[in-house]
Short mmCIF file of C-alpha atoms and ligand atoms in Angstrom, two decimals:
data_model
loop_
_atom_site.label_atom_id
_atom_site.label_comp_id
_atom_site.label_asym_id
_atom_site.label_seq_id
_atom_site.Cartn_x
_atom_site.Cartn_y
_atom_site.Cartn_z
CA MET A 1 4.25 40.72 -1.31
CA ARG A 2 4.53 36.89 -3.69
CA LEU A 3 8.13 36.53 -2.44
CA LEU A 4 7.45 37.05 0.72
CA ALA A 5 5.33 34.20 1.10
CA PHE A 6 7.56 32.58 -1.34
CA ALA A 7 10.14 32.69 1.73
CA LEU A 8 7.55 32.08 4.43
CA ALA A 9 6.79 28.80 2.43
CA LEU A 10 10.67 27.72 2.75
CA VAL A 11 11.22 29.02 6.19
CA SER A 12 8.18 26.36 7.03
CA LEU A 13 10.30 23.40 5.37
CA LEU A 14 12.81 23.57 7.31
CA PRO A 15 13.12 21.33 10.21
CA ARG A 16 12.07 22.45 13.31
CA THR A 17 14.96 22.87 15.64
CA LEU A 18 15.20 24.66 19.02
CA PRO A 19 17.05 28.29 18.78
CA ALA A 20 20.63 28.02 20.86
CA GLN A 21 20.42 30.72 23.22
CA ARG A 22 23.61 32.84 22.84
CA PRO A 23 25.56 34.50 25.62
CA ASP A 24 25.51 38.18 24.95
CA SER A 25 21.68 37.84 24.94
CA LEU A 26 22.26 37.16 29.14
CA ALA A 27 21.64 39.79 31.57
CA GLU A 28 24.16 40.33 34.42
CA GLU A 29 22.51 38.35 36.74
CA VAL A 30 23.01 35.51 34.18
CA ARG A 31 26.08 36.25 33.38
CA LYS A 32 27.68 36.28 36.53
CA TYR A 33 27.73 32.15 36.49
CA VAL A 34 28.93 32.11 32.87
CA ALA A 35 32.42 30.50 32.90
CA VAL A 36 32.87 29.47 29.36
CA ASP A 37 31.34 31.61 26.91
CA THR A 38 33.08 31.43 23.32
CA ALA A 39 31.45 30.42 20.32
CA VAL A 40 33.97 27.31 19.64
CA VAL A 41 35.04 24.89 22.46
CA ALA A 42 36.61 21.62 22.49
CA LEU A 43 36.57 19.05 25.59
CA THR A 44 39.05 16.89 24.88
CA HIS A 45 40.35 13.51 26.64
CA VAL A 46 36.58 12.95 28.39
CA MET A 47 35.58 9.48 29.64
CA LEU A 48 32.29 9.90 27.46
CA LEU A 49 28.65 7.92 28.63
CA ASP A 50 26.77 9.55 25.02
CA GLY A 51 23.19 8.77 26.12
CA THR A 52 22.64 6.78 23.53
CA GLY A 53 23.22 3.66 25.68
CA ALA A 54 26.83 2.61 24.09
CA ALA A 55 29.77 1.72 26.55
CA PRO A 56 31.57 4.24 28.08
CA ALA A 57 34.06 5.62 25.60
CA ALA A 58 37.41 6.72 27.12
CA ASP A 59 39.93 9.72 25.70
CA GLN A 60 37.10 11.50 23.78
CA THR A 61 36.89 15.24 22.59
CA VAL A 62 33.15 17.15 21.97
CA VAL A 63 33.33 20.31 20.03
CA ILE A 64 30.97 22.81 20.68
CA ARG A 65 30.18 25.58 18.36
CA ALA A 66 28.02 28.12 18.14
CA GLY A 67 25.76 26.32 21.14
CA ARG A 68 25.56 22.96 19.07
CA ILE A 69 27.92 20.00 19.10
CA ALA A 70 29.92 20.10 16.43
CA GLU A 71 32.11 16.97 16.40
CA VAL A 72 32.43 14.06 19.18
CA GLY A 73 34.87 11.19 18.24
CA PRO A 74 37.95 9.90 20.08
CA ALA A 75 40.58 12.27 20.68
CA ALA A 76 42.83 10.74 18.14
CA ARG A 77 40.77 11.40 15.34
CA VAL A 78 38.65 14.95 16.11
CA THR A 79 40.63 17.57 14.63
CA VAL A 80 40.15 20.34 17.16
CA PRO A 81 39.34 23.56 15.39
CA ALA A 82 42.00 26.50 14.94
CA GLY A 83 40.85 28.83 17.40
CA ALA A 84 38.94 26.87 19.67
CA GLN A 85 38.91 26.99 23.62
CA THR A 86 40.54 24.01 24.10
CA MET A 87 39.49 22.33 27.71
CA ASP A 88 41.75 19.62 28.50
CA LEU A 89 39.60 17.48 30.96
CA SER A 90 41.57 14.50 31.18
CA GLY A 91 40.28 12.64 34.43
CA HIS A 92 36.54 14.18 33.89
CA THR A 93 33.76 12.35 32.41
CA VAL A 94 30.80 14.14 30.22
CA ILE A 95 27.25 12.89 30.00
CA PRO A 96 24.16 15.17 28.32
CA GLY A 97 22.49 17.56 30.01
CA LEU A 98 20.21 15.28 32.77
CA VAL A 99 16.12 15.63 31.49
CA GLY A 100 14.83 15.76 35.04
CA MET A 101 10.89 14.36 34.19
CA HIS A 102 9.46 15.08 37.77
CA ASP A 103 11.27 18.09 38.76
CA HIS A 104 8.44 20.46 40.22
CA LEU A 105 9.17 24.08 40.41
CA PHE A 106 7.93 23.73 44.34
CA TYR A 107 9.23 22.19 47.42
CA THR A 108 7.45 20.64 50.19
CA ALA A 109 9.34 19.45 53.55
CA ALA A 110 8.74 18.22 56.85
CA GLY A 111 6.24 20.01 58.86
CA GLY A 112 4.07 20.81 56.31
CA ARG A 113 6.36 24.00 54.68
CA ALA A 114 5.47 24.25 51.01
CA VAL A 115 7.52 27.01 48.82
CA GLN A 116 7.87 28.15 45.56
CA MET A 117 10.98 27.64 43.98
CA SER A 118 11.72 30.45 41.83
CA TYR A 119 15.35 31.28 43.20
CA THR A 120 16.68 28.38 44.30
CA GLY A 121 15.11 25.82 42.32
CA PRO A 122 16.59 27.08 38.46
CA ARG A 123 19.59 27.49 40.01
CA LEU A 124 19.91 24.25 41.80
CA TYR A 125 18.71 22.13 38.61
CA LEU A 126 21.43 23.73 36.33
CA ALA A 127 24.32 23.43 39.32
CA SER A 128 23.05 19.82 39.36
CA GLY A 129 23.26 19.29 35.81
CA VAL A 130 19.61 19.44 34.86
CA THR A 131 19.25 21.07 31.60
CA THR A 132 15.83 20.28 30.81
CA ILE A 133 12.95 19.60 33.36
CA ARG A 134 9.12 18.85 33.50
CA THR A 135 7.54 20.25 35.86
CA ALA A 136 5.08 17.61 37.03
CA GLY A 137 2.46 18.89 38.00
CA SER A 138 2.49 22.87 39.61
CA ARG A 139 0.97 24.72 42.48
CA SER A 140 2.06 28.57 41.07
CA THR A 141 1.87 28.19 37.28
CA TYR A 142 1.86 31.48 36.78
CA ALA A 143 4.98 31.86 38.55
CA GLU A 144 6.22 28.61 36.28
CA ILE A 145 4.99 30.49 32.95
CA ASN A 146 6.78 33.99 33.73
CA LEU A 147 10.03 31.90 34.93
CA LYS A 148 10.42 29.72 31.91
CA ASP A 149 10.15 32.91 30.09
CA ALA A 150 12.68 34.95 32.35
CA ILE A 151 15.01 32.14 31.14
CA GLY A 152 14.45 31.87 27.98
CA ARG A 153 14.95 35.51 27.43
CA GLY A 154 18.05 35.41 29.39
CA LEU A 155 17.48 37.06 32.78
CA VAL A 156 17.37 34.12 35.19
CA PRO A 157 19.89 30.99 35.16
CA GLY A 158 18.10 27.79 35.15
CA PRO A 159 17.17 25.03 32.79
CA ARG A 160 14.79 24.61 29.90
CA ILE A 161 11.15 24.29 31.29
CA HIS A 162 7.80 21.94 30.33
CA LEU A 163 5.18 23.69 31.47
CA THR A 164 3.02 20.82 33.33
CA ALA A 165 -0.78 22.53 34.48
CA PRO A 166 -1.87 22.75 38.03
CA TYR A 167 -2.78 19.03 39.51
CA ILE A 168 -6.06 17.70 38.86
CA THR A 169 -7.97 15.05 41.14
CA GLY A 170 -11.10 13.81 42.27
CA ALA A 171 -13.01 13.68 46.30
CA PRO A 172 -11.70 14.15 48.71
CA GLY A 173 -8.44 15.41 47.19
CA GLY A 174 -7.92 19.29 47.26
CA GLY A 175 -5.25 21.33 49.00
CA SER A 176 -4.15 23.45 45.50
CA MET A 177 -5.25 21.39 43.11
CA ASP A 178 -8.39 21.67 40.67
CA VAL A 179 -10.99 18.72 42.03
CA VAL A 180 -12.78 18.02 38.75
CA THR A 181 -16.00 15.95 39.37
CA SER A 182 -17.33 15.70 36.25
CA PRO A 183 -16.01 14.94 32.45
CA GLU A 184 -16.91 18.18 31.46
CA GLU A 185 -15.05 19.96 34.01
CA ALA A 186 -12.32 18.06 32.86
CA ARG A 187 -12.27 19.04 29.54
CA ARG A 188 -12.60 22.32 30.47
CA PHE A 189 -9.42 22.57 32.86
CA VAL A 190 -7.56 21.00 29.89
CA ALA A 191 -8.96 23.20 26.89
CA TYR A 192 -7.88 26.50 29.35
CA TRP A 193 -4.53 25.48 30.76
CA ALA A 194 -3.75 24.20 26.63
CA SER A 195 -4.38 27.64 26.19
CA GLU A 196 -1.47 29.07 28.55
CA GLY A 197 1.28 26.93 26.85
CA ALA A 198 0.57 24.00 29.02
CA THR A 199 1.95 20.79 27.38
CA TRP A 200 1.18 18.20 30.18
CA ILE A 201 -1.30 17.16 32.15
CA LYS A 202 -0.78 16.05 36.10
CA ALA A 203 -3.37 13.77 36.93
CA TYR A 204 -3.29 13.07 41.23
CA THR A 205 -4.33 10.42 43.52
CA ASP A 206 -8.12 10.84 43.79
CA ILE A 207 -9.15 11.37 40.05
CA ARG A 208 -12.11 8.91 38.58
CA ARG A 209 -11.80 7.01 35.44
CA ALA A 210 -14.71 9.12 33.59
CA GLU A 211 -12.59 12.18 34.66
CA LEU A 212 -9.10 11.43 33.77
CA GLY A 213 -10.60 9.21 30.37
CA ALA A 214 -12.09 12.84 29.75
CA ALA A 215 -9.02 14.95 30.28
CA ILE A 216 -6.66 12.37 28.49
CA LYS A 217 -9.06 13.10 25.30
CA GLU A 218 -8.71 16.69 25.47
CA ALA A 219 -5.20 16.94 26.11
CA HIS A 220 -4.87 14.48 22.76
CA LYS A 221 -7.13 16.60 21.16
CA ARG A 222 -4.88 19.85 21.76
CA GLY A 223 -1.34 17.67 21.23
CA LEU A 224 -0.66 17.69 25.17
CA LYS A 225 0.27 14.42 26.94
CA VAL A 226 -0.93 13.27 30.33
CA THR A 227 1.02 11.71 33.46
CA GLY A 228 -0.52 10.61 36.42
CA HIS A 229 0.54 10.06 40.39
CA LEU A 230 -2.48 7.64 40.72
CA CYS A 231 -4.20 5.51 43.20
CA SER A 232 -8.21 5.53 42.96
CA VAL A 233 -7.33 4.15 39.36
CA SER A 234 -4.58 1.74 38.86
CA PHE A 235 -1.74 1.50 36.61
CA ARG A 236 -3.82 -0.98 34.16
CA GLU A 237 -6.94 1.00 33.90
CA ALA A 238 -4.96 4.24 33.48
CA VAL A 239 -3.32 2.39 30.55
CA ALA A 240 -6.35 1.25 29.42
CA LEU A 241 -7.83 5.16 29.68
CA GLY A 242 -5.34 6.12 26.83
CA ILE A 243 -2.40 8.11 29.12
CA ASP A 244 0.94 8.97 28.17
CA ASN A 245 3.40 8.36 31.30
CA LEU A 246 3.34 6.97 34.98
CA GLU A 247 4.63 8.23 37.89
CA HIS A 248 6.63 6.95 40.53
CA GLY A 249 6.82 3.23 39.49
CA MET A 250 5.99 0.47 41.89
CA LEU A 251 5.59 2.53 45.03
CA THR A 252 2.30 4.20 43.76
CA ALA A 253 1.13 1.35 42.01
CA SER A 254 -2.81 0.14 43.38
CA ASP A 255 -2.41 -2.54 41.09
CA PHE A 256 -1.07 -5.00 43.82
CA ASP A 257 -3.99 -4.34 46.25
CA PRO A 258 -6.90 -6.87 45.21
CA SER A 259 -8.97 -5.39 47.94
CA LYS A 260 -9.08 -2.04 46.27
CA GLN A 261 -12.57 -0.75 44.57
CA PRO A 262 -13.06 0.93 41.49
CA ASP A 263 -12.46 4.73 41.85
CA VAL A 264 -11.11 4.48 45.33
CA CYS A 265 -7.87 5.27 46.96
CA PRO A 266 -7.17 2.81 49.13
CA VAL A 267 -6.54 4.18 52.85
CA SER A 268 -2.58 3.36 53.24
CA THR A 269 -0.95 4.89 50.19
CA ILE A 270 3.18 4.98 50.87
CA GLY A 271 4.74 1.50 51.87
CA ARG A 272 1.44 -0.11 50.28
CA ASN A 273 3.68 -2.35 48.38
CA ASN A 274 6.13 -3.28 50.78
CA GLU A 275 5.28 -6.91 50.48
CA ALA A 276 4.34 -6.90 46.87
CA ASP A 277 6.55 -9.04 44.55
CA PRO A 278 7.70 -7.12 41.84
CA ARG A 279 8.29 -10.41 39.82
CA GLY A 280 4.92 -11.65 40.65
CA GLU A 281 1.88 -11.80 38.56
CA ALA A 282 0.18 -8.34 39.28
CA ALA A 283 3.55 -6.76 38.69
CA GLN A 284 4.40 -8.55 35.10
CA ALA A 285 0.54 -7.56 34.09
CA THR A 286 1.20 -4.09 34.84
CA ILE A 287 4.67 -3.94 33.16
CA GLN A 288 3.11 -5.62 29.99
CA ALA A 289 0.25 -3.24 29.64
CA LEU A 290 2.84 -0.31 30.21
CA VAL A 291 5.00 -2.02 27.22
CA LYS A 292 2.48 -2.97 25.04
CA HIS A 293 0.63 0.81 24.87
CA GLY A 294 3.79 2.60 25.03
CA VAL A 295 3.18 4.08 28.25
CA SER A 296 6.93 5.19 29.85
CA MET A 297 7.16 5.60 33.40
CA THR A 298 8.97 7.93 35.70
CA SER A 299 11.22 6.87 38.51
CA THR A 300 11.70 8.92 41.48
CA LEU A 301 13.63 6.83 43.42
CA ALA A 302 15.26 9.46 45.49
CA VAL A 303 12.07 10.99 47.10
CA TYR A 304 11.38 7.30 48.50
CA GLU A 305 14.63 6.78 50.16
CA PRO A 306 14.25 9.02 53.53
CA PHE A 307 10.87 7.57 53.71
CA VAL A 308 13.32 4.28 54.75
CA ALA A 309 15.24 3.78 58.19
CA ASN A 310 19.10 4.01 58.32
CA ARG A 311 19.16 5.13 54.56
CA PRO A 312 22.26 7.39 53.62
CA THR A 313 20.28 10.74 53.55
CA LYS A 314 21.96 13.52 55.60
CA GLU A 315 24.71 14.34 52.80
CA PRO A 316 26.69 17.61 54.46
CA ARG A 317 25.83 19.63 50.94
CA VAL A 318 21.64 19.19 50.94
CA LEU A 319 21.52 20.24 54.56
CA ASN A 320 23.94 23.33 53.53
CA ALA A 321 21.49 24.29 51.01
CA MET A 322 18.52 24.13 53.27
CA ALA A 323 16.92 26.82 55.21
CA PRO A 324 17.83 26.76 58.99
CA GLU A 325 14.32 25.69 60.48
CA VAL A 326 14.15 23.49 57.52
CA ARG A 327 16.97 21.41 58.45
CA ALA A 328 15.97 21.46 61.79
CA SER A 329 12.41 19.42 61.09
CA TYR A 330 13.74 17.55 58.71
CA MET A 331 16.37 16.15 60.81
CA LYS A 332 13.88 15.72 63.54
CA ILE A 333 12.00 13.48 61.05
CA ARG A 334 14.73 11.31 59.69
CA GLN A 335 16.08 10.90 63.57
CA GLU A 336 12.24 9.61 64.17
CA ILE A 337 12.11 7.44 60.70
CA ASP A 338 15.77 6.07 61.90
CA SER A 339 14.84 5.35 65.56
CA THR A 340 12.07 3.10 64.57
CA GLY A 341 14.25 0.44 62.01
CA SER A 342 11.59 0.63 59.68
CA GLY A 343 10.21 3.60 57.91
CA PRO A 344 6.85 3.80 56.53
CA ILE A 345 8.96 2.17 53.34
CA ALA A 346 10.54 -0.62 54.27
CA ALA A 347 13.87 -1.48 52.83
CA GLU A 348 12.25 -4.38 51.20
CA GLY A 349 9.85 -2.26 49.22
CA LEU A 350 12.35 0.36 48.10
CA ARG A 351 14.33 -2.79 47.02
CA SER A 352 11.18 -4.31 45.44
CA ALA A 353 10.50 -0.48 43.71
CA MET A 354 14.27 -0.56 42.12
CA THR A 355 13.54 -4.81 40.84
CA PHE A 356 10.16 -3.55 39.40
CA GLU A 357 12.11 -0.84 37.33
CA ARG A 358 14.97 -3.01 35.91
CA GLU A 359 12.04 -5.25 34.76
CA PHE A 360 10.18 -3.00 33.32
CA VAL A 361 13.66 -1.68 31.44
CA GLU A 362 14.28 -5.66 30.25
CA ALA A 363 10.88 -5.94 29.55
CA GLY A 364 10.87 -2.85 26.69
CA GLY A 365 9.68 -0.33 28.90
CA LEU A 366 11.12 3.38 28.52
CA LEU A 367 12.08 4.66 31.97
CA ALA A 368 12.85 8.44 32.74
CA ALA A 369 13.78 10.03 36.01
CA GLY A 370 13.21 13.28 38.23
CA VAL A 371 13.54 14.30 41.32
CA ASP A 372 10.10 15.36 42.39
CA PRO A 373 11.67 17.89 45.49
CA THR A 374 8.55 16.66 47.96
CA GLY A 375 8.11 14.30 50.21
CA ILE A 376 9.78 15.03 53.82
CA GLY A 377 12.17 17.95 51.46
CA GLY A 378 15.15 15.34 51.88
CA ALA A 379 15.57 15.32 47.80
CA LEU A 380 16.28 18.79 47.01
CA ALA A 381 16.42 20.20 43.22
CA GLY A 382 19.34 18.85 41.65
CA TYR A 383 20.89 16.63 43.85
CA GLY A 384 18.14 14.58 44.23
CA ASP A 385 18.49 13.89 40.31
CA GLN A 386 21.74 12.88 40.65
CA ARG A 387 20.74 10.89 43.41
CA ASN A 388 18.58 8.87 41.64
CA TYR A 389 21.67 7.76 39.41
CA GLU A 390 23.43 6.82 42.46
CA LEU A 391 20.15 4.35 43.08
CA PHE A 392 20.36 3.36 39.19
CA ILE A 393 23.21 2.13 39.81
CA GLU A 394 22.51 0.18 43.23
CA ALA A 395 19.48 -1.36 41.34
CA GLY A 396 21.87 -3.25 38.95
CA PHE A 397 21.77 -0.81 36.16
CA ALA A 398 24.91 -0.13 34.12
CA PRO A 399 26.44 3.17 33.79
CA GLU A 400 25.67 3.84 30.29
CA GLN A 401 21.81 2.28 31.05
CA ALA A 402 21.45 5.32 34.13
CA VAL A 403 22.32 7.85 32.10
CA LYS A 404 20.24 6.67 29.48
CA ILE A 405 17.02 6.56 31.36
CA MET A 406 18.15 10.30 32.72
CA THR A 407 18.85 11.77 29.48
CA ALA A 408 17.79 9.97 25.94
CA ASN A 409 14.80 8.72 27.95
CA GLY A 410 13.48 11.97 29.21
CA ALA A 411 14.13 13.70 25.72
CA LYS A 412 12.15 10.93 23.74
CA ILE A 413 9.11 11.05 26.21
CA LEU A 414 9.04 15.17 26.06
CA GLY A 415 9.31 14.65 21.89
CA VAL A 416 12.76 17.11 21.93
CA GLN A 417 15.16 13.79 20.71
CA ARG A 418 16.03 15.17 17.79
CA GLN A 419 17.53 18.22 19.76
CA LEU A 420 18.72 16.68 23.05
CA GLY A 421 19.08 14.09 25.33
CA THR A 422 21.99 12.60 23.48
CA VAL A 423 25.64 13.52 22.50
CA GLU A 424 25.77 13.29 19.13
CA ARG A 425 26.81 16.03 16.19
CA GLY A 426 23.77 18.45 15.65
CA LYS A 427 22.58 18.60 18.42
CA LEU A 428 22.23 21.55 20.92
CA ALA A 429 25.36 21.42 23.21
CA ASP A 430 23.74 20.28 26.83
CA LEU A 431 26.59 18.66 28.40
CA VAL A 432 27.67 18.38 31.93
CA VAL A 433 31.55 17.73 33.20
CA LEU A 434 31.97 16.08 36.05
CA ARG A 435 35.29 15.45 37.71
CA GLY A 436 36.33 12.09 38.19
CA ASP A 437 35.16 8.66 36.46
CA LEU A 438 32.03 7.91 36.54
CA THR A 439 31.92 4.44 35.22
CA SER A 440 33.99 3.37 38.32
CA ASP A 441 32.16 5.56 41.15
CA PRO A 442 28.52 6.23 40.77
CA THR A 443 29.23 9.29 43.55
CA VAL A 444 31.34 11.18 40.83
CA ILE A 445 27.52 12.17 39.43
CA ARG A 446 27.83 14.89 42.30
CA ASN A 447 30.70 16.39 40.92
CA PRO A 448 29.75 18.96 37.78
CA THR A 449 32.09 21.44 37.28
CA VAL A 450 31.08 23.13 34.17
CA VAL A 451 27.47 21.97 33.02
CA PHE A 452 26.95 23.93 29.45
CA LYS A 453 23.24 25.11 28.29
CA ASP A 454 23.33 25.63 24.31
CA GLY A 455 26.88 25.70 24.51
CA ILE A 456 27.55 28.25 27.42
CA GLY A 457 29.30 26.77 30.35
CA TYR A 458 27.53 27.76 33.96
CA ASP A 459 30.01 27.30 36.64
CA SER A 460 28.16 24.81 39.07
CA ALA A 461 29.99 25.77 42.23
CA LYS A 462 29.00 29.27 41.89
CA LEU A 463 25.30 28.65 41.81
CA ILE A 464 25.39 26.32 44.47
CA ALA A 465 27.07 28.90 46.55
CA SER A 466 24.19 31.33 45.72
CA VAL A 467 21.13 29.12 46.93
CA GLU A 468 23.21 27.72 50.52
CA GLY A 469 20.74 28.14 53.39
CA ARG A 470 17.93 29.49 50.94
CA VAL A 471 15.88 26.16 49.80
CA GLY A 472 12.32 26.60 51.91
CA ILE A 473 12.58 29.72 51.76
CA ASP A 474 12.29 31.02 47.88
ZN1 ZN B 1 5.54 14.90 42.65
#
């Protein structure tokens, strides 16, 4: 008995490490997508962007052993262990698995569609190189709890999932969200979902300061964090209330509207900041407030781009993944937006949002990214995460900065940066192999060949083939 107590005490002294999933624990439904399942793998001669923000390094070798990164460095200096499966990846780029911070497991699209993505979501995320997601608000929370469990048990292919509770909002909001009308109700909501395993709370556009403040206090008491797609509460007010993260950046901030009344969301939401100055006084004050209080921000440029006229938003692989009716209604609304010459979001509005994010990062802010597969349905799970990378490059970020935003920064916000988010020795082997040189062509982000999660390599093309024509159904 005493020995057992001693052993348990020893175990509790060990660093808290996430165990890596092993290939022999995978069910047939997962195994059929597995391309690499050997314990020791060497990825040789790759262009490496390691997620730390360091300059890209050519001709590198990454050694994976039992699900973890065992070695990384110049190909000339790293010895490939005897018996390793060597993959000569000249002409390829390796980046850490993407951490999608606004990666819902439901999809909404043109024509009022809304569907849970228990089938297409996890496959598309993993196929696209997204190995960790935060769900950032849920509609069918138990479907997501069960999916997380199924992925963890090796029954379904998919990313690691950080669960977010259903949305909380205030009147006149509603739909699938909890409309909280008192601080007591907000506390009760948080306590319940904490007990069900949620680690994040998502506040939405009509919540009032009193309820948001109560939710944040209760969440922090229970070790949860709070993020928001806000409107009735400004970014600066939310920072003062102690929020941890803010979604969507400048496109949803109500800090730019001088006529805004407390606790009320102004009528026009989308495109409201088309004319606002991303370097002006309100922008700088907002950025300073976030940076000073360590509040991170999630960029979701990909979901907003389809609201802007004449942007490249009809990529064939995106249209192929959609169910036919979804595709038809998406194309119809895209045609309408293009024919006006200016959509709900002006071209300048999108550009300002990009500038605001650059300013935030330059001021020392912690920026992450996610797809948000909602809006008019043009930003699909995974594909939209990749599109964010291209939009970051368009915004003026260097490739290594964009990769860091999409990997290490997300891991830091989730509190898993010691395990994930960079290609460094000892971390879990979540890696994306991309065909081509990402540093010279941003569209290379669309070319994962093998996506490693826990050192197990998944065949991206096979996963994509399994979802064709199904997005918008399940
Ligand atoms: Zn969202």
